[in-house]
């Protein structure tokens, strides 16, 4: 279920906070046929870099996906 209460993660410090809290993250496609669609959901951030983010053992490009930390 998609939560309407979330924070879009953009900065390294926001990714760090989400990772330390083991917050659940929804991943949305930014462009293309699936733009706005949830690709994966409810996983904690395992690793991140300026280029990619690892959630639930899968890597996602930061430029191609939106990462939403679920707040409620």
CSV table of C-alpha atoms in Angstrom, one decimal:
chain,number,residue,atom,x,y,z
A,1,UNK,CA,0.0,0.0,0.0
A,2,UNK,CA,1.4,3.4,-1.0
A,3,UNK,CA,1.6,5.8,1.9
A,4,UNK,CA,0.7,9.5,1.3
A,5,UNK,CA,3.0,10.5,4.1
A,6,UNK,CA,6.6,10.4,2.9
A,7,UNK,CA,9.8,12.4,2.4
A,8,UNK,CA,11.5,12.4,-0.9
A,9,UNK,CA,15.2,11.6,-0.4
A,10,UNK,CA,17.6,13.8,-2.4
A,11,UNK,CA,20.8,14.5,-0.4
A,12,UNK,CA,23.4,12.2,1.0
A,13,UNK,CA,22.5,13.2,4.5
A,14,UNK,CA,18.8,12.3,3.9
A,15,UNK,CA,19.9,8.9,2.6
A,16,UNK,CA,22.2,8.5,5.6
A,17,UNK,CA,19.3,9.3,8.0
A,18,UNK,CA,17.0,6.9,6.3
A,19,UNK,CA,19.7,4.2,6.4
A,20,UNK,CA,20.5,4.7,10.0
A,21,UNK,CA,16.8,4.6,11.0
A,22,UNK,CA,16.3,1.5,8.7
A,23,UNK,CA,13.3,3.4,7.4
A,24,UNK,CA,11.1,1.8,4.8
A,25,UNK,CA,11.6,3.3,1.3
A,26,UNK,CA,9.4,3.3,-1.8
A,27,UNK,CA,11.1,3.6,-5.2
A,28,UNK,CA,9.4,5.2,-8.1
A,29,UNK,CA,10.3,5.4,-11.7
A,30,UNK,CA,11.0,9.0,-12.8
A,31,UNK,CA,10.6,8.8,-16.6
A,32,UNK,CA,9.5,6.5,-19.4
A,33,UNK,CA,6.4,4.3,-19.7
A,34,UNK,CA,6.4,3.6,-16.0
A,35,UNK,CA,6.9,7.2,-14.8
A,36,UNK,CA,5.3,7.7,-11.4
A,37,UNK,CA,4.9,3.9,-10.8
A,38,UNK,CA,6.2,2.2,-7.8
A,39,UNK,CA,9.0,-0.2,-8.8
A,40,UNK,CA,9.8,-1.5,-5.3
A,41,UNK,CA,8.6,-0.7,-1.9
A,42,UNK,CA,9.1,-1.1,1.8
A,43,UNK,CA,12.8,-1.9,1.9
A,44,UNK,CA,15.5,-0.2,4.0
A,45,UNK,CA,18.5,1.5,2.3
A,46,UNK,CA,21.4,-0.9,2.4
A,47,UNK,CA,24.0,1.3,0.6
A,48,UNK,CA,24.2,4.5,-1.4
A,49,UNK,CA,26.6,6.5,-3.5
A,50,UNK,CA,26.3,9.7,-5.6
A,51,UNK,CA,25.2,7.4,-8.5
A,52,UNK,CA,23.1,4.6,-7.0
A,53,UNK,CA,21.1,3.4,-4.1
A,54,UNK,CA,20.8,-0.3,-2.9
A,55,UNK,CA,17.5,-1.3,-1.5
A,56,UNK,CA,16.5,-5.0,-0.9
A,57,UNK,CA,19.6,-6.3,-2.6
A,58,UNK,CA,18.9,-4.3,-5.8
A,59,UNK,CA,20.7,-1.2,-7.1
A,60,UNK,CA,18.7,1.8,-8.5
A,61,UNK,CA,20.2,4.8,-10.3
A,62,UNK,CA,19.6,8.0,-8.4
A,63,UNK,CA,19.0,10.0,-11.6
A,64,UNK,CA,16.3,7.6,-12.8
A,65,UNK,CA,14.3,6.9,-9.6
A,66,UNK,CA,12.7,8.8,-6.8
A,67,UNK,CA,13.2,7.5,-3.3
A,68,UNK,CA,10.5,8.1,-0.7
A,69,UNK,CA,11.1,7.5,3.0
A,70,UNK,CA,7.8,6.4,4.4
A,71,UNK,CA,6.9,8.5,7.5
A,72,UNK,CA,3.5,6.9,8.4
